Short mmCIF file of N, CA, C and O in Angstrom, two decimals:
data_model
loop_
_atom_site.label_atom_id
_atom_site.label_comp_id
_atom_site.label_asym_id
_atom_site.label_seq_id
_atom_site.Cartn_x
_atom_site.Cartn_y
_atom_site.Cartn_z
N MET A 1195 -27.07 -24.32 30.70
CA MET A 1195 -26.96 -25.74 30.49
C MET A 1195 -27.80 -26.19 29.29
O MET A 1195 -27.40 -27.04 28.55
N ALA A 1196 -28.98 -25.58 29.11
CA ALA A 1196 -29.86 -25.97 28.00
C ALA A 1196 -29.22 -25.64 26.66
O ALA A 1196 -29.44 -26.33 25.69
N ILE A 1197 -28.43 -24.59 26.59
CA ILE A 1197 -27.79 -24.22 25.33
C ILE A 1197 -26.82 -25.31 24.89
O ILE A 1197 -26.75 -25.66 23.73
N GLY A 1198 -26.09 -25.91 25.82
CA GLY A 1198 -25.17 -26.99 25.49
C GLY A 1198 -25.90 -28.19 24.91
O GLY A 1198 -25.45 -28.82 23.97
N THR A 1199 -27.05 -28.52 25.47
CA THR A 1199 -27.83 -29.66 24.98
C THR A 1199 -28.32 -29.40 23.57
O THR A 1199 -28.25 -30.26 22.70
N ILE A 1200 -28.80 -28.19 23.31
CA ILE A 1200 -29.27 -27.83 21.97
C ILE A 1200 -28.12 -27.90 20.98
O ILE A 1200 -28.25 -28.41 19.88
N GLY A 1201 -26.96 -27.41 21.38
CA GLY A 1201 -25.79 -27.45 20.49
C GLY A 1201 -25.38 -28.87 20.15
O GLY A 1201 -25.07 -29.18 19.00
N ARG A 1202 -25.40 -29.77 21.13
CA ARG A 1202 -25.05 -31.17 20.87
C ARG A 1202 -26.07 -31.82 19.94
O ARG A 1202 -25.72 -32.62 19.08
N ARG A 1203 -27.33 -31.48 20.09
CA ARG A 1203 -28.37 -32.03 19.21
C ARG A 1203 -28.15 -31.56 17.77
O ARG A 1203 -28.31 -32.33 16.83
N ARG A 1204 -27.80 -30.30 17.60
CA ARG A 1204 -27.55 -29.78 16.25
C ARG A 1204 -26.36 -30.48 15.62
O ARG A 1204 -26.39 -30.83 14.44
N VAL A 1205 -25.30 -30.69 16.38
CA VAL A 1205 -24.12 -31.37 15.86
C VAL A 1205 -24.47 -32.81 15.48
O VAL A 1205 -24.08 -33.30 14.43
N ALA A 1206 -25.24 -33.50 16.32
CA ALA A 1206 -25.65 -34.87 16.02
C ALA A 1206 -26.52 -34.91 14.76
O ALA A 1206 -26.36 -35.78 13.91
N ARG A 1207 -27.45 -33.97 14.63
CA ARG A 1207 -28.32 -33.91 13.47
C ARG A 1207 -27.50 -33.63 12.21
O ARG A 1207 -27.69 -34.26 11.17
N PHE A 1208 -26.54 -32.71 12.30
CA PHE A 1208 -25.67 -32.38 11.17
C PHE A 1208 -24.88 -33.62 10.76
O PHE A 1208 -24.76 -33.92 9.58
N GLY A 1209 -24.36 -34.36 11.74
CA GLY A 1209 -23.61 -35.59 11.44
C GLY A 1209 -24.47 -36.61 10.71
O GLY A 1209 -24.03 -37.27 9.78
N ALA A 1210 -25.72 -36.73 11.11
CA ALA A 1210 -26.63 -37.68 10.47
C ALA A 1210 -26.92 -37.26 9.02
O ALA A 1210 -26.97 -38.09 8.12
N VAL A 1211 -27.07 -35.96 8.79
CA VAL A 1211 -27.32 -35.45 7.44
C VAL A 1211 -26.11 -35.70 6.55
O VAL A 1211 -26.24 -36.14 5.41
N VAL A 1212 -24.92 -35.44 7.06
CA VAL A 1212 -23.69 -35.66 6.29
C VAL A 1212 -23.55 -37.14 5.96
O VAL A 1212 -23.23 -37.51 4.83
N ALA A 1213 -23.81 -38.03 6.91
CA ALA A 1213 -23.70 -39.47 6.68
C ALA A 1213 -24.71 -39.92 5.62
O ALA A 1213 -24.39 -40.72 4.74
N ALA A 1214 -25.93 -39.40 5.66
CA ALA A 1214 -26.95 -39.77 4.67
C ALA A 1214 -26.56 -39.28 3.28
O ALA A 1214 -26.74 -39.98 2.29
N ALA A 1215 -26.00 -38.09 3.19
CA ALA A 1215 -25.57 -37.55 1.90
C ALA A 1215 -24.43 -38.39 1.33
O ALA A 1215 -24.40 -38.68 0.13
N ALA A 1216 -23.49 -38.79 2.16
CA ALA A 1216 -22.38 -39.62 1.70
C ALA A 1216 -22.89 -40.96 1.19
O ALA A 1216 -22.42 -41.47 0.18
N LEU A 1217 -23.87 -41.55 1.87
CA LEU A 1217 -24.43 -42.81 1.43
C LEU A 1217 -25.15 -42.65 0.11
O LEU A 1217 -25.03 -43.48 -0.78
N ALA A 1218 -25.88 -41.56 -0.06
CA ALA A 1218 -26.60 -41.32 -1.32
C ALA A 1218 -25.63 -41.20 -2.48
O ALA A 1218 -25.89 -41.70 -3.57
N VAL A 1219 -24.51 -40.53 -2.29
CA VAL A 1219 -23.51 -40.40 -3.35
C VAL A 1219 -22.89 -41.76 -3.64
O VAL A 1219 -22.65 -42.12 -4.79
N ALA A 1220 -22.64 -42.55 -2.61
CA ALA A 1220 -21.99 -43.85 -2.79
C ALA A 1220 -22.84 -44.82 -3.59
O ALA A 1220 -22.32 -45.67 -4.29
N VAL A 1221 -24.17 -44.72 -3.52
CA VAL A 1221 -25.04 -45.65 -4.23
C VAL A 1221 -25.71 -45.00 -5.44
O VAL A 1221 -26.70 -45.49 -5.94
N SER A 1222 -25.14 -43.92 -5.93
CA SER A 1222 -25.69 -43.24 -7.10
C SER A 1222 -25.72 -44.18 -8.30
O SER A 1222 -24.76 -44.87 -8.58
N PRO A 1223 -26.83 -44.23 -9.05
CA PRO A 1223 -26.96 -45.18 -10.15
C PRO A 1223 -26.19 -44.79 -11.41
O PRO A 1223 -26.05 -45.60 -12.30
N ALA A 1224 -25.71 -43.57 -11.52
CA ALA A 1224 -25.02 -43.15 -12.74
C ALA A 1224 -23.66 -43.83 -12.83
O ALA A 1224 -22.92 -43.89 -11.86
N SER A 1225 -23.34 -44.36 -14.00
CA SER A 1225 -22.03 -44.96 -14.17
C SER A 1225 -20.99 -43.87 -14.31
O SER A 1225 -21.29 -42.77 -14.75
N PRO A 1226 -19.73 -44.13 -13.96
CA PRO A 1226 -18.71 -43.10 -13.99
C PRO A 1226 -18.53 -42.46 -15.36
O PRO A 1226 -18.19 -41.30 -15.45
N ALA A 1227 -18.76 -43.19 -16.44
CA ALA A 1227 -18.56 -42.64 -17.77
C ALA A 1227 -19.72 -41.78 -18.24
O ALA A 1227 -19.62 -41.12 -19.25
N GLN A 1228 -20.83 -41.79 -17.53
CA GLN A 1228 -21.99 -41.04 -17.98
C GLN A 1228 -22.62 -40.27 -16.83
O GLN A 1228 -23.80 -40.36 -16.59
N ALA A 1229 -21.83 -39.51 -16.14
CA ALA A 1229 -22.33 -38.70 -15.04
C ALA A 1229 -21.94 -37.25 -15.27
O ALA A 1229 -20.82 -36.96 -15.64
N PHE A 1230 -22.88 -36.35 -15.06
CA PHE A 1230 -22.63 -34.93 -15.25
C PHE A 1230 -21.46 -34.51 -14.36
O PHE A 1230 -21.45 -34.78 -13.17
N GLY A 1231 -20.45 -33.92 -14.96
CA GLY A 1231 -19.29 -33.49 -14.21
C GLY A 1231 -18.17 -34.50 -14.18
O GLY A 1231 -17.19 -34.32 -13.48
N ASN A 1232 -18.27 -35.59 -14.93
CA ASN A 1232 -17.20 -36.58 -14.99
C ASN A 1232 -16.18 -36.14 -16.02
O ASN A 1232 -16.19 -36.58 -17.17
N ASN A 1233 -15.29 -35.26 -15.64
CA ASN A 1233 -14.31 -34.66 -16.54
C ASN A 1233 -13.14 -35.62 -16.75
O ASN A 1233 -12.62 -36.18 -15.80
N ARG A 1234 -12.74 -35.77 -18.02
CA ARG A 1234 -11.68 -36.73 -18.32
C ARG A 1234 -11.16 -36.53 -19.74
O ARG A 1234 -11.76 -35.82 -20.54
N THR A 1235 -10.06 -37.22 -20.05
CA THR A 1235 -9.52 -37.24 -21.41
C THR A 1235 -10.12 -38.42 -22.15
O THR A 1235 -10.18 -39.53 -21.61
N VAL A 1236 -10.59 -38.18 -23.37
CA VAL A 1236 -11.17 -39.21 -24.21
C VAL A 1236 -10.20 -39.46 -25.36
O VAL A 1236 -9.74 -38.52 -26.01
N HIS A 1237 -9.90 -40.73 -25.61
CA HIS A 1237 -8.98 -41.10 -26.69
C HIS A 1237 -9.80 -41.51 -27.91
O HIS A 1237 -10.62 -42.42 -27.84
N ARG A 1238 -9.60 -40.79 -29.01
CA ARG A 1238 -10.32 -41.05 -30.26
C ARG A 1238 -9.31 -41.43 -31.33
O ARG A 1238 -8.11 -41.24 -31.16
N SER A 1239 -9.79 -41.92 -32.45
CA SER A 1239 -8.89 -42.36 -33.52
C SER A 1239 -8.03 -41.22 -34.07
O SER A 1239 -6.91 -41.44 -34.50
N CYS A 1240 -8.54 -40.00 -34.03
CA CYS A 1240 -7.78 -38.88 -34.59
C CYS A 1240 -7.10 -38.04 -33.51
O CYS A 1240 -6.50 -37.01 -33.80
N GLY A 1241 -7.22 -38.43 -32.26
CA GLY A 1241 -6.56 -37.65 -31.22
C GLY A 1241 -7.27 -37.75 -29.89
O GLY A 1241 -8.22 -38.53 -29.72
N ASP A 1242 -6.82 -36.96 -28.95
CA ASP A 1242 -7.36 -36.95 -27.59
C ASP A 1242 -8.08 -35.64 -27.33
O ASP A 1242 -7.63 -34.58 -27.76
N ASN A 1243 -9.20 -35.74 -26.60
CA ASN A 1243 -9.96 -34.56 -26.21
C ASN A 1243 -10.18 -34.58 -24.71
O ASN A 1243 -10.47 -35.63 -24.13
N TRP A 1244 -10.10 -33.40 -24.09
CA TRP A 1244 -10.48 -33.23 -22.69
C TRP A 1244 -11.95 -32.83 -22.72
O TRP A 1244 -12.31 -31.84 -23.35
N VAL A 1245 -12.81 -33.61 -22.07
CA VAL A 1245 -14.24 -33.31 -22.04
C VAL A 1245 -14.63 -33.01 -20.60
O VAL A 1245 -14.18 -33.67 -19.66
N SER A 1246 -15.45 -31.99 -20.43
CA SER A 1246 -15.86 -31.60 -19.09
C SER A 1246 -17.25 -30.99 -19.12
O SER A 1246 -17.70 -30.47 -20.13
N SER A 1247 -17.92 -31.09 -17.97
CA SER A 1247 -19.23 -30.46 -17.78
C SER A 1247 -19.38 -30.15 -16.31
O SER A 1247 -18.66 -30.70 -15.47
N GLY A 1248 -20.30 -29.26 -16.00
CA GLY A 1248 -20.51 -28.93 -14.60
C GLY A 1248 -21.32 -27.66 -14.45
O GLY A 1248 -22.04 -27.24 -15.37
N TYR A 1249 -21.17 -27.04 -13.30
CA TYR A 1249 -21.91 -25.83 -12.98
C TYR A 1249 -21.00 -24.63 -13.12
O TYR A 1249 -19.90 -24.60 -12.58
N ALA A 1250 -21.45 -23.63 -13.87
CA ALA A 1250 -20.70 -22.40 -14.09
C ALA A 1250 -21.39 -21.29 -13.31
O ALA A 1250 -22.05 -20.44 -13.88
N GLY A 1251 -21.29 -21.34 -12.01
CA GLY A 1251 -21.99 -20.38 -11.17
C GLY A 1251 -23.28 -20.98 -10.65
O GLY A 1251 -23.56 -22.17 -10.81
N THR A 1252 -24.09 -20.15 -10.05
CA THR A 1252 -25.30 -20.61 -9.38
C THR A 1252 -26.38 -21.06 -10.35
O THR A 1252 -27.05 -22.06 -10.12
N PHE A 1253 -26.56 -20.36 -11.47
CA PHE A 1253 -27.70 -20.62 -12.34
C PHE A 1253 -27.30 -21.06 -13.74
O PHE A 1253 -28.11 -20.99 -14.65
N ARG A 1254 -26.07 -21.49 -13.95
CA ARG A 1254 -25.62 -21.88 -15.28
C ARG A 1254 -24.93 -23.24 -15.24
O ARG A 1254 -24.28 -23.58 -14.27
N VAL A 1255 -25.08 -24.00 -16.30
CA VAL A 1255 -24.36 -25.25 -16.48
C VAL A 1255 -23.55 -25.14 -17.76
O VAL A 1255 -23.88 -24.35 -18.65
N PHE A 1256 -22.47 -25.92 -17.86
CA PHE A 1256 -21.62 -25.83 -19.04
C PHE A 1256 -21.19 -27.21 -19.52
O PHE A 1256 -21.23 -28.19 -18.77
N ALA A 1257 -20.76 -27.26 -20.76
CA ALA A 1257 -20.09 -28.42 -21.34
C ALA A 1257 -18.97 -27.87 -22.22
O ALA A 1257 -19.15 -26.86 -22.90
N GLN A 1258 -17.82 -28.55 -22.19
CA GLN A 1258 -16.66 -28.09 -22.96
C GLN A 1258 -15.88 -29.27 -23.49
O GLN A 1258 -15.72 -30.28 -22.80
N THR A 1259 -15.40 -29.14 -24.72
CA THR A 1259 -14.50 -30.10 -25.34
C THR A 1259 -13.25 -29.34 -25.76
O THR A 1259 -13.36 -28.31 -26.43
N GLN A 1260 -12.08 -29.83 -25.35
CA GLN A 1260 -10.82 -29.19 -25.72
C GLN A 1260 -9.88 -30.23 -26.32
O GLN A 1260 -9.79 -31.36 -25.83
N LYS A 1261 -9.17 -29.83 -27.36
CA LYS A 1261 -8.19 -30.71 -27.97
C LYS A 1261 -7.05 -30.91 -26.99
O LYS A 1261 -6.52 -29.96 -26.42
N ALA A 1262 -6.67 -32.18 -26.78
CA ALA A 1262 -5.57 -32.50 -25.87
C ALA A 1262 -4.40 -33.13 -26.60
O ALA A 1262 -3.32 -33.28 -26.02
N GLY A 1263 -4.58 -33.49 -27.86
CA GLY A 1263 -3.49 -34.08 -28.64
C GLY A 1263 -4.02 -34.71 -29.91
O GLY A 1263 -5.23 -34.86 -30.08
N GLY A 1264 -3.12 -35.06 -30.81
CA GLY A 1264 -3.51 -35.70 -32.07
C GLY A 1264 -3.50 -34.73 -33.23
O GLY A 1264 -3.18 -33.55 -33.08
N ASP A 1265 -3.88 -35.25 -34.41
CA ASP A 1265 -3.79 -34.44 -35.62
C ASP A 1265 -5.14 -34.12 -36.25
O ASP A 1265 -5.21 -33.68 -37.39
N CYS A 1266 -6.23 -34.32 -35.54
CA CYS A 1266 -7.56 -34.02 -36.07
C CYS A 1266 -7.70 -32.51 -36.25
O CYS A 1266 -7.37 -31.73 -35.36
N THR A 1267 -8.18 -32.10 -37.41
CA THR A 1267 -8.38 -30.67 -37.67
C THR A 1267 -9.86 -30.30 -37.75
O THR A 1267 -10.20 -29.17 -38.06
N GLY A 1268 -10.74 -31.26 -37.48
CA GLY A 1268 -12.18 -30.99 -37.52
C GLY A 1268 -12.61 -30.14 -36.35
O GLY A 1268 -11.95 -30.07 -35.32
N ARG A 1269 -13.74 -29.48 -36.52
CA ARG A 1269 -14.24 -28.62 -35.45
C ARG A 1269 -14.87 -29.46 -34.34
O ARG A 1269 -15.52 -30.46 -34.60
N LEU A 1270 -14.67 -29.04 -33.12
CA LEU A 1270 -15.23 -29.70 -31.96
C LEU A 1270 -16.64 -29.16 -31.72
O LEU A 1270 -16.99 -28.07 -32.19
N ALA A 1271 -17.46 -29.90 -30.97
CA ALA A 1271 -18.82 -29.47 -30.70
C ALA A 1271 -19.27 -29.98 -29.34
O ALA A 1271 -18.73 -30.97 -28.83
N VAL A 1272 -20.26 -29.30 -28.75
CA VAL A 1272 -20.82 -29.68 -27.45
C VAL A 1272 -22.31 -29.37 -27.40
O VAL A 1272 -22.82 -28.57 -28.19
N ALA A 1273 -22.98 -30.00 -26.46
CA ALA A 1273 -24.39 -29.72 -26.16
C ALA A 1273 -24.62 -30.15 -24.72
O ALA A 1273 -23.74 -30.77 -24.10
N ILE A 1274 -25.79 -29.86 -24.20
CA ILE A 1274 -26.18 -30.31 -22.86
C ILE A 1274 -27.51 -31.04 -22.98
O ILE A 1274 -28.43 -30.56 -23.66
N GLU A 1275 -27.60 -32.20 -22.35
CA GLU A 1275 -28.85 -32.96 -22.33
C GLU A 1275 -29.38 -32.98 -20.90
O GLU A 1275 -28.62 -33.13 -19.95
N TYR A 1276 -30.70 -32.85 -20.79
CA TYR A 1276 -31.36 -32.80 -19.49
C TYR A 1276 -32.06 -34.11 -19.18
O TYR A 1276 -32.28 -34.94 -20.08
N THR A 1277 -32.43 -34.30 -17.93
CA THR A 1277 -33.06 -35.55 -17.51
C THR A 1277 -34.42 -35.78 -18.18
O THR A 1277 -34.87 -36.91 -18.27
N ASP A 1278 -35.05 -34.71 -18.68
CA ASP A 1278 -36.33 -34.88 -19.37
C ASP A 1278 -36.15 -35.22 -20.85
O ASP A 1278 -37.11 -35.32 -21.59
N GLY A 1279 -34.90 -35.41 -21.30
CA GLY A 1279 -34.62 -35.78 -22.68
C GLY A 1279 -34.33 -34.62 -23.60
O GLY A 1279 -33.86 -34.81 -24.72
N TYR A 1280 -34.61 -33.40 -23.18
CA TYR A 1280 -34.34 -32.23 -24.01
C TYR A 1280 -32.84 -32.05 -24.16
O TYR A 1280 -32.09 -32.20 -23.20
N ARG A 1281 -32.40 -31.73 -25.36
CA ARG A 1281 -30.99 -31.47 -25.63
C ARG A 1281 -30.85 -30.11 -26.31
O ARG A 1281 -31.60 -29.81 -27.24
N THR A 1282 -29.91 -29.32 -25.85
CA THR A 1282 -29.65 -28.03 -26.50
C THR A 1282 -29.12 -28.28 -27.90
O THR A 1282 -28.65 -29.38 -28.22
N ASN A 1283 -29.18 -27.27 -28.74
CA ASN A 1283 -28.58 -27.37 -30.06
C ASN A 1283 -27.09 -27.61 -29.91
O ASN A 1283 -26.46 -27.13 -28.96
N ARG A 1284 -26.50 -28.34 -30.86
CA ARG A 1284 -25.06 -28.56 -30.86
C ARG A 1284 -24.37 -27.22 -31.11
O ARG A 1284 -24.76 -26.47 -32.02
N VAL A 1285 -23.40 -26.90 -30.28
CA VAL A 1285 -22.63 -25.67 -30.43
C VAL A 1285 -21.26 -26.04 -30.99
O VAL A 1285 -20.54 -26.84 -30.39
N TYR A 1286 -20.93 -25.49 -32.15
CA TYR A 1286 -19.66 -25.79 -32.80
C TYR A 1286 -18.61 -24.78 -32.38
O TYR A 1286 -18.90 -23.59 -32.23
N GLY A 1287 -17.40 -25.27 -32.23
CA GLY A 1287 -16.29 -24.40 -31.89
C GLY A 1287 -15.23 -24.48 -32.97
O GLY A 1287 -15.53 -24.67 -34.14
N THR A 1288 -14.00 -24.38 -32.56
CA THR A 1288 -12.85 -24.48 -33.46
C THR A 1288 -12.29 -25.90 -33.39
O THR A 1288 -12.86 -26.77 -32.72
N SER A 1289 -11.16 -26.13 -34.03
CA SER A 1289 -10.53 -27.45 -33.94
C SER A 1289 -9.85 -27.67 -32.59
O SER A 1289 -9.40 -28.77 -32.30
N SER A 1290 -9.80 -26.62 -31.76
CA SER A 1290 -9.14 -26.77 -30.46
C SER A 1290 -10.07 -26.61 -29.26
O SER A 1290 -9.72 -27.03 -28.16
N ASN A 1291 -11.28 -26.05 -29.45
CA ASN A 1291 -12.14 -25.81 -28.30
C ASN A 1291 -13.60 -25.59 -28.73
O ASN A 1291 -13.86 -24.95 -29.74
N ALA A 1292 -14.52 -26.13 -27.92
CA ALA A 1292 -15.95 -25.85 -28.07
C ALA A 1292 -16.54 -25.73 -26.66
O ALA A 1292 -16.20 -26.53 -25.78
N TYR A 1293 -17.40 -24.74 -26.45
CA TYR A 1293 -17.93 -24.47 -25.11
C TYR A 1293 -19.36 -23.97 -25.22
O TYR A 1293 -19.69 -23.20 -26.11
N VAL A 1294 -20.20 -24.43 -24.29
CA VAL A 1294 -21.56 -23.91 -24.18
C VAL A 1294 -21.89 -23.76 -22.70
O VAL A 1294 -21.50 -24.59 -21.88
N ALA A 1295 -22.58 -22.68 -22.36
CA ALA A 1295 -23.08 -22.47 -21.00
C ALA A 1295 -24.50 -21.95 -21.12
O ALA A 1295 -24.77 -21.06 -21.92
N VAL A 1296 -25.41 -22.52 -20.36
CA VAL A 1296 -26.82 -22.14 -20.43
C VAL A 1296 -27.42 -22.09 -19.03
O VAL A 1296 -26.89 -22.68 -18.09
N GLU A 1297 -28.53 -21.39 -18.93
CA GLU A 1297 -29.32 -21.40 -17.70
C GLU A 1297 -30.41 -22.46 -17.89
O GLU A 1297 -31.28 -22.30 -18.74
N PRO A 1298 -30.37 -23.55 -17.11
CA PRO A 1298 -31.31 -24.64 -17.35
C PRO A 1298 -32.73 -24.40 -16.84
O PRO A 1298 -33.62 -25.17 -17.15
N GLY A 1299 -32.94 -23.34 -16.06
CA GLY A 1299 -34.27 -23.11 -15.51
C GLY A 1299 -34.65 -24.24 -14.58
O GLY A 1299 -33.88 -24.61 -13.70
N SER A 1300 -35.81 -24.83 -14.79
CA SER A 1300 -36.27 -25.91 -13.90
C SER A 1300 -35.75 -27.28 -14.33
O SER A 1300 -36.00 -28.27 -13.66
N ARG A 1301 -35.04 -27.35 -15.45
CA ARG A 1301 -34.52 -28.64 -15.92
C ARG A 1301 -33.27 -29.04 -15.12
O ARG A 1301 -32.50 -28.20 -14.70
N SER A 1302 -33.07 -30.34 -15.00
CA SER A 1302 -31.87 -30.87 -14.35
C SER A 1302 -30.94 -31.43 -15.42
O SER A 1302 -31.36 -32.26 -16.23
N PRO A 1303 -29.68 -31.01 -15.43
CA PRO A 1303 -28.77 -31.53 -16.45
C PRO A 1303 -28.46 -33.01 -16.21
O PRO A 1303 -28.28 -33.44 -15.08
N ARG A 1304 -28.46 -33.79 -17.28
CA ARG A 1304 -28.10 -35.20 -17.19
C ARG A 1304 -26.62 -35.36 -17.52
O ARG A 1304 -25.90 -36.03 -16.81
N TRP A 1305 -26.19 -34.75 -18.64
CA TRP A 1305 -24.78 -34.82 -19.01
C TRP A 1305 -24.45 -33.81 -20.08
O TRP A 1305 -25.32 -33.30 -20.78
N GLY A 1306 -23.15 -33.56 -20.19
CA GLY A 1306 -22.64 -32.81 -21.32
C GLY A 1306 -22.44 -33.80 -22.46
O GLY A 1306 -22.11 -34.97 -22.23
N VAL A 1307 -22.67 -33.36 -23.69
CA VAL A 1307 -22.51 -34.20 -24.87
C VAL A 1307 -21.38 -33.58 -25.68
O VAL A 1307 -21.39 -32.38 -25.96
N HIS A 1308 -20.40 -34.40 -26.08
CA HIS A 1308 -19.18 -33.89 -26.71
C HIS A 1308 -18.90 -34.64 -28.01
O HIS A 1308 -19.03 -35.86 -28.07
N TRP A 1309 -18.50 -33.89 -29.03
CA TRP A 1309 -18.07 -34.47 -30.30
C TRP A 1309 -16.64 -34.02 -30.57
O TRP A 1309 -16.31 -32.85 -30.42
N GLY A 1310 -15.80 -34.97 -31.00
CA GLY A 1310 -14.40 -34.64 -31.32
C GLY A 1310 -14.27 -33.97 -32.66
O GLY A 1310 -13.34 -33.22 -32.90
N CYS A 1311 -15.16 -34.24 -33.56
CA CYS A 1311 -15.28 -33.57 -34.85
C CYS A 1311 -16.64 -33.97 -35.41
O CYS A 1311 -17.36 -34.75 -34.79
N ASP A 1312 -17.00 -33.46 -36.56
CA ASP A 1312 -18.34 -33.69 -37.10
C ASP A 1312 -18.68 -35.17 -37.25
O ASP A 1312 -19.81 -35.58 -37.05
N ASN A 1313 -17.70 -36.00 -37.62
CA ASN A 1313 -17.96 -37.40 -37.86
C ASN A 1313 -17.66 -38.32 -36.68
O ASN A 1313 -17.83 -39.52 -36.78
N CYS A 1314 -17.21 -37.77 -35.58
CA CYS A 1314 -16.86 -38.60 -34.41
C CYS A 1314 -18.12 -38.97 -33.63
O CYS A 1314 -19.11 -38.28 -33.66
N ASN A 1315 -18.02 -40.09 -32.93
CA ASN A 1315 -19.07 -40.47 -32.01
C ASN A 1315 -19.13 -39.47 -30.87
O ASN A 1315 -18.15 -38.80 -30.57
N GLN A 1316 -20.25 -39.44 -30.18
CA GLN A 1316 -20.38 -38.53 -29.05
C GLN A 1316 -19.88 -39.19 -27.78
O GLN A 1316 -19.92 -40.41 -27.64
N THR A 1317 -19.43 -38.35 -26.85
CA THR A 1317 -19.01 -38.78 -25.52
C THR A 1317 -19.86 -38.03 -24.52
O THR A 1317 -20.20 -36.87 -24.72
N LEU A 1318 -20.21 -38.67 -23.42
CA LEU A 1318 -21.04 -38.05 -22.39
C LEU A 1318 -20.23 -37.82 -21.13
O LEU A 1318 -19.43 -38.66 -20.74
N THR A 1319 -20.44 -36.65 -20.52
CA THR A 1319 -19.82 -36.39 -19.21
C THR A 1319 -20.90 -36.01 -18.22
O THR A 1319 -21.93 -35.49 -18.59
#
């Protein structure tokens, strides 16, 4: 009989943890356009780019910019910025793709930083 009581307590505790986590996500202060992992298509004057960032396995984070349309022939670029303000060097790719993956160590990623070409404004994911 005691095992059943312990099992019910664990289920109740798990439910409370899940509810608290859902509430924390719901009130997250990051805006949708500037949150790590907010993957989307960005429309620029010279074309469209798919921008994405996230976790590439347990100990790596990534940022990627891919050409999705348009006639821009400039090279794409990406970087990763951390919550402490540190930003990796800009990694240049081709006119169709740029990708970077790094091990952040103790740093927490804030967002991926994406450029559609050398002269384009940056986009954050």
